[in-house]
Backbone as a ProteinNet text record, in pm:
[ID]
protein_1_A
[PRIMARY]
XXXXXXXXXXXXXXXXXXXXXXXXXXXXXXXXXXXXXXXXXXXXXXXXXXXXXXXXXXXXXXXXXXXXXXXXXXXXXXXXXXXXX
[TERTIARY]
-7156.9	-7089.9	-7061.5	-7091.9	-7071.6	-6923.9	-6883	-6745.8	-6740.5	-6624.4	-6605.6	-6672.5	-6667.3	-6728.6	-6879.2	-6945.2	-7089.9	-7124.9	-7048.1	-7073.3	-7058.5	-6952.2	-6930.6	-7038	-7079.8	-7182.3	-7314.5	-7351.1	-7475	-7469.2	-7356.2	-7343.7	-7353.9	-7291.7	-7297.2	-7440.7	-7512.7	-7651	-7738	-7721.5	-7799.4	-7762.7	-7633.6	-7591.8	-7654.9	-7659.6	-7719.7	-7867.5	-7937	-8078.2	-8095.4	-8012.1	-8015.8	-7985.6	-7886	-7848.5	-7963.4	-8026.1	-8139	-8255.4	-8283.7	-8392.7	-8363.2	-8239.7	-8200.8	-8211.8	-8166.3	-8174.6	-8320.3	-8406.3	-8547.9	-8611	-8580.3	-8635.6	-8589.5	-8463.6	-8413	-8481.4	-8498	-8564	-8708.3	-8779.2	-8916.8	-8921.5	-8828.8	-8822.9	-8802.2	-8719.3	-8694.1	-8812.7	-8897	-9012.3	-9132.2	-9143.2	-9259.4	-9279.8	-9176.7	-9201.6	-9253.9	-9207.7	-9254	-9401.1	-9441.8	-9580.4	-9676	-9624.7	-9711.9	-9724.6	-9653.6	-9663	-9803.3	-9870.5	-10008.8	-10011.1	-10109.1	-10130.2	-10218.2	-10197.4	-10280.6	-10360	-10489.4	-10574.6	-10567.5	-10515.5	-10503	-10584.9	-10679.4	-10764.5	-10680.1	-10696.7	-10619.1	-10675.7	-10599.3	-10648	-10758.2	-10844	-10953	-11083.4	-11193.3	-11325.3	-11395.2	-11331.2	-11388.4	-11473.8	-11476.3	-11553.4	-11464.2	-11524.8	-11447.6	-11350.2	-11396.9	-11312.6	-11204.7	-11229.1	-11134.7	-11132.8	-11068.5	-11068.5	-10980.9	-11006.8	-10917.7	-10779.8	-10675.4	-10539	-10464.1	-10451.4	-10386.7	-10236.3	-10162.5	-10018.8	-9933.3	-9994	-9916.3	-9986.9	-9913.2	-9971.9	-10085.4	-10071.9	-10178.1	-10304.6	-10289	-10405.3	-10472.7	-10391.6	-10446.2	-10518.6	-10462.9	-10527.9	-10660.6	-10661.7	-10785.3	-10891.4	-10851.5	-10945.5	-10999.3	-10913.9	-10959.3	-11054.3	-11045	-11128.3	-11252.2	-11262.9	-11373.6	-11461.9	-11556	-11640.1	-11728.2	-11754.9	-11835.7	-11760.3	-11631	-11551.3	-11531.5	-11574.8	-11547	-11616.9	-11725.9	-11794.8	-11756.4	-11654.4	-11607.1	-11492.6	-11441.4	-11329.2	-11199.5	-11096.1	-10966.5	-10857.3	-10738.6	-10623.3	-10501.3	-10414.6	-10289.6	-10186.3	-10126.7	-10036.5	-9889.7	-9860.1	-9720.3	-9703.3	-9579.1	-9545.2	-9556.6	-9645	-9668.1	-9601.6	-9492.7	-9420.8	-9425.3	-9443.8	-9450.5	-9311.3	-9211.5	-9075.1	-8982.4
3753.3	3679.3	3773.4	3725.7	3808.1	3810.4	3925.4	3931.2	3887.3	3878	3829.6	3920.5	4051.4	4146.9	4124.8	4111.1	4088.2	3957.5	3854.5	3725.5	3735.6	3798.2	3813.6	3901.5	4005.9	4095.2	4021.7	3938.8	3861.5	3763.8	3696.9	3603.8	3677.5	3794.2	3874.9	3920.1	3959.5	4003.1	3888.5	3769.8	3653.7	3613.2	3622.9	3589.7	3686.1	3814.7	3913.6	3883.2	3847.3	3812	3686.6	3587.2	3464.8	3495.9	3577.7	3613.2	3684.1	3782.2	3853.8	3759.5	3670	3573.9	3481.9	3437	3348	3418.5	3541.6	3618.1	3639.1	3668.3	3687.5	3558.3	3446.7	3317.7	3284.7	3308.4	3281.3	3371.9	3499.1	3592.9	3550.2	3510	3463.7	3335.2	3247.1	3121.1	3147	3243.6	3273.8	3342.5	3410.2	3478.9	3386.8	3280.7	3192.1	3132.4	3077.8	3021.4	3124.6	3247.1	3351.9	3381.3	3389.7	3423.6	3307.4	3184	3069	3028.4	3098.6	3065.4	3098.6	2999.2	3018	3085.6	3170.9	3235.7	3147.1	3152	3080.7	3183.3	3170.7	3263.5	3228.6	3321.5	3302.4	3409.8	3368.5	3463.9	3546.2	3676.7	3761.7	3759.7	3814.8	3830.3	3935.5	3931.5	4027.4	3969.3	4042.8	3996	4091.8	4203.8	4295.9	4407	4420.6	4529.1	4651.6	4762.6	4884.4	4860.6	4791.4	4764.1	4659.6	4567.2	4459.1	4435.5	4527.9	4514.1	4396.9	4349.3	4250.2	4314.9	4244	4296.3	4232.7	4309	4259.9	4280.7	4169.6	4179.1	4108.3	4020.6	3944.3	3947.4	3903.8	3893.3	3790.9	3686.3	3585.3	3642.5	3732	3799.8	3888	3959.1	4046.2	3965.3	3850.4	3761.2	3710	3674.2	3630.9	3739.7	3863.1	3974.1	3990	3973.4	3987.6	3875.6	3760.4	3645.8	3630.4	3708.3	3694.7	3818.7	3814.4	3932.3	3968.8	3875.1	3906.3	3995.7	4006.6	4090.7	4231.4	4256.4	4385.4	4502.1	4477	4585.9	4592.1	4516.7	4513.9	4613.9	4621.7	4710	4630.7	4690.3	4625.1	4730	4686.3	4774.6	4698.5	4768.1	4707.6	4730.2	4622.3	4633	4613.2	4586	4564.9	4607.3	4629.7	4659.4	4529	4525.1	4403.2	4420.9	4349.5	4356.8	4224.2	4229.1	4105.5	4046.5	4132.7	4084.4	4139.8
5308.9	5414.1	5531.1	5648.7	5767	5804.6	5852.2	5900.5	6046.1	6100	6236.2	6338.2	6317	6410.2	6419.9	6306	6306.8	6377.5	6354.5	6417.9	6569.4	6615.2	6758.5	6821.7	6752.2	6805.4	6822.3	6724.2	6734.9	6851.6	6869.4	6980.7	7113.9	7121.1	7243.9	7272.9	7167.7	7183.7	7234.1	7178.3	7221.8	7364.2	7397.3	7533.3	7633.5	7602.4	7692	7712.8	7608	7619.5	7706	7682.8	7763.3	7909.7	7935.1	8071.9	8142.2	8078.5	8138.8	8167.4	8075.3	8095.1	8212.6	8222.9	8331.7	8466.2	8473.8	8598.3	8637.5	8541.5	8569.8	8621.6	8559.4	8602.7	8744.8	8774.5	8909.5	9010.7	8977.9	9069.2	9095.6	8992.7	9010.9	9092.8	9068.6	9142.3	9291	9324.5	9465.3	9531.2	9455.1	9510.9	9531.3	9455.9	9462.3	9601.8	9667.3	9800.4	9899.6	9890	9981	9956.9	9831.2	9801.4	9825.5	9829.9	9850.6	9996.8	10083.8	10225.7	10274.6	10326.3	10370.7	10507.4	10524.5	10653.1	10739.5	10868.2	10963.2	11041.4	11038.5	11112.6	11261	11338.5	11482.6	11552.4	11630.9	11701.4	11798.9	11798.8	11889.2	12030.8	12123	12260.5	12260.1	12359.4	12369.8	12319.6	12349.7	12308.2	12212.3	12182.9	12085.5	12143.5	12274.3	12336	12353.7	12393.2	12418.5	12533.9	12638.1	12754.5	12726.5	12634.6	12602.5	12451.2	12375.7	12230.1	12183.9	12060.9	12001.3	11989.7	12030.8	12027.7	11910.8	11804.8	11683.2	11697.7	11715.1	11741.1	11636.4	11555.9	11457.5	11321.6	11221.9	11088.4	11088.3	11167.5	11176	11239.8	11338.7	11397.5	11293.6	11215.7	11112.1	11005.5	10971.2	10875	10931.9	11060.4	11125.7	11113.9	11139.8	11131.1	10988.8	10890.1	10751.1	10709.4	10774.3	10738.9	10826.1	10933.6	11028.5	11019.2	10928.8	10903.3	11023.6	11110.9	11229.3	11327.6	11312.2	11402.9	11347.9	11226	11163.3	11231.7	11300.3	11369.5	11518.1	11556.4	11694.9	11712	11831.1	11862.9	11860.9	11804.1	11802.4	11804.8	11848	11857.5	11807.3	11737	11692.4	11801.6	11853.2	11967.9	11932.3	11808.3	11767.6	11621.8	11584.2	11445.2	11367	11268.6	11192.1	11057.1	11035.7	10910	10838.5	10709	10630.1	10613	10596	10571.3	10674.1
[MASK]
+++++++++++++++++++++++++++++++++++++++++++++++++++++++++++++++++++++++++++++++++++++

């Protein structure tokens, strides 16, 4: 027969496991909307020449560049600090 200490310790152990699982689920739930936000490819200013390079100023411009393989051999310049968050 278990004594009171063993019973309380088991309940505390299960509660800690439940608490950690709940915190993890909430953290993942809050991250999902951020990761599912779709990017919009927006063509940057410029034409890609040495005299008028593509001007990458936003995350959408950078996404456009990553999706437009015909622009990869062109000239471009980053004109702003592009931060995801």
